[in-house]
Amino acid sequence: MRKVKFAQQTFHDKLSAIITQFPKIESIHPFYADLANVLYDKDHFKIALGQVSNVTKFIDRIAKEYVKLLKYADSPFKCKMLKKAALGRMCTLVRKLKDTLAYLEEVRRHLSRLPNINVFSKTLLLAGHPNVGKSTFMNVLSNANVETANWAFTTRSLYVGHFDYQLEKWQVIDTPGILDRPLNARNTIEMTSIVSLAHLPAAILFLIDISTTCGYTIEEQVNLLISLAAVLKNKPVVVVLNKIDICKPSEISQEELNLIHSLSNYFEFLQFVGCSTKTGEGLDEAKNKACEMLVALRKRNKLLSGKSVVNTESSYVSNVPTDPQRPAYIPPVEGTKQKLTLDSISEYINKQGGAGVFSIGANEKWLLANDEWKNDKFPEFFEGKNIYDFIDEDICAKLETLEKEEQEIELLWNKSLNEPTEQWYALKNSIYEMRVEAEAKRLLSIMKRSKSSAINSRQFIDTSEFKKRLEELDIEPEDVLKKLKTISTDIDSDYVSDEDDYLMSNSDAELNKEDINVDVPQISNSNNAQSLQKRIRKFKLARRTGAKGIKAKLDLLPKDRKSKGFKNHPELLAESEKHVKKIQKRFVTPSSNQQKWQSHESDRFIGTMKPKHLFSGKRSNGKTDRR
Ligand SMILES: Nc1nc2c(ncn2[C@@H]2O[C@H](COP(=O)(O)OP(=O)(O)OP(=O)(O)O)[C@@H](O)[C@H]2O)c(=O)[nH]1
Ligand SMILES: [Mg+2]
């Protein structure tokens, strides 16, 4: 399976690289697209690439199918057979692609040999019949070294050379010779020339051999140019009458001259130059004319298209006057009292120290209340802060209002300090009350601690120590006494009088009251009343002597309520039972804050220290209750 996949991946990578690395005819410049079409036949080229793409897809599909089969193969032998079949099919497909790949390789090599023509740079294009001296012209003009020979079609493809004109680099392209025949009869070599003539935005140097040593008559050569008129539309054409060293233009017959002059009817931009590539005569003139025409045409086209021609070719050589007159412009000064003239300003500057030492700033025109302020210097930044941020136009008004507010507040403050308000008095009184209450409470606690009913509050207050203390605190003893009375009535009215009640806790007192409330209506005139009183006393005694509280409280309850007093009153009976249950619940059940050992020894709980895994996590098998 691995081998099949590897083979598929390798084939896929290689074939996709071929497809992606070839230029896409639709996306390249029309010159190159047409050139590729002429040289390699666009359809053929596309079909070849399509075949490669199809084979890639087939190989992918074969690999996918066989991998699936290999997955479910039941024996190694079968696997081996399947692998063999898959690789065999892939190789067969690639073998069938042999011719296509060979063609594509040829194309690739040819493409790599093509000259590097920049379709956007300024170009001169040499065209004409074979053997007219195009390659010789090119060799003289540029640094190229193109083969020249005295027979037709010495040059079979495009050649590029470079030369400088007006500090710019131009390219010159030598094309193969063209014959005057219909387009479909032309061969690939001729078509290369036609394509470059049609697509390159260049100036055309059409060479005519006036000596006819090339083997073609002047008429044939003129007719060729006329036949190319449609292709060369809107292009500058320079007709170079070559080989003037052999045959002078004056030696040409009038008919032939007329024929040559008639060319101007077919072309918009046409010029004639006589030249000899052998001697070099007229060569520069031909070159310069072609270049000038192309530059002029480009400028014209740019102007027509609405683009600016500034900073374009040769604009830097253009009409800058040698001695420009640039008089100084003094703007009219308005709104000033005194009109400043150029002389007065220069005089003033000279007075102040001259140019470079003094310059008139904008502050000269400021309209200030005092003229001296004009030259006042103030820093823009002060202590790292921009002064402008702190400039406030309404600052004076704001300051005034703030000052007024401050004065008002000050007046109020003085007034409140001198004359205490009602609130102040109320506060003072409440503080005094609080102090009196604190003293009264203190006194009460001392009295409680003394445990003597005979001692009264007056005795305490009249002691020297207390008197002194109250004097220091500026408290009237009478006030403390009054407060003491109110506090004692609030907390425990029978505090001083009844010793028993004092000794009873609040909860006990409640309990007794409940019991008494329940029992008293029925047992007021019987012996039970006396027994209850007895039990209460017993309970109090028990508390005082330190007996257990629960037992004592249980003793308070009547032993047989159904037979004693509640027999004929089911409602009271039910109520009393409710009370009994309540009390039992409260005292028999150990409360939450009671210590554990107090409930019972047997109630002690010691948790079994089982391992954690028996309590938590997923059970792999069965239920938890088996453990
Ligand atoms: N006397 C003379 N001979 C020239 C002149 N220019 C070119 N020749 C000769 O003409 C012959 C052809 O020149 P080429 O430059 O190869 O012509 P071509 O136009 O490039 O020819 P193809 O490449 O075949 O299209 C050569 O033998 C040159 O020596 C010239 O100005 N005077
Ligand atoms: Mg040539």
PDB file of N, CA and C in Angstrom, residues 85 89 207 358 496 527:
ATOM      1  N   ALA A  85      -0.086  -4.774 -10.051  1.00  0.00           N
ATOM      2  CA  ALA A  85      -1.079  -4.311 -11.033  1.00  0.00           C
ATOM      3  C   ALA A  85      -1.172  -2.783 -11.018  1.00  0.00           C
ATOM      4  N   ARG A  89      -0.146  -0.348 -14.119  1.00  0.00           N
ATOM      5  CA  ARG A  89      -1.108   0.541 -14.802  1.00  0.00           C
ATOM      6  C   ARG A  89      -0.595   1.985 -14.834  1.00  0.00           C
ATOM      7  N   LEU A 207      14.084  48.224 -44.007  1.00  0.00           N
ATOM      8  CA  LEU A 207      15.242  48.340 -44.890  1.00  0.00           C
ATOM      9  C   LEU A 207      14.879  47.924 -46.318  1.00  0.00           C
ATOM     10  N   PHE A 358      18.431  89.866  12.294  1.00  0.00           N
ATOM     11  CA  PHE A 358      17.056  90.226  12.690  1.00  0.00           C
ATOM     12  C   PHE A 358      16.094  89.923  11.543  1.00  0.00           C
ATOM     13  N   VAL A 496     -34.325  43.661  92.815  1.00  0.00           N
ATOM     14  CA  VAL A 496     -33.871  43.864  94.205  1.00  0.00           C
ATOM     15  C   VAL A 496     -34.770  43.157  95.204  1.00  0.00           C
ATOM     16  N   ASN A 527     -54.947  20.096  95.966  1.00  0.00           N
ATOM     17  CA  ASN A 527     -53.628  19.819  96.545  1.00  0.00           C
ATOM     18  C   ASN A 527     -52.524  19.863  95.501  1.00  0.00           C
TER      19      ASN A 527
END
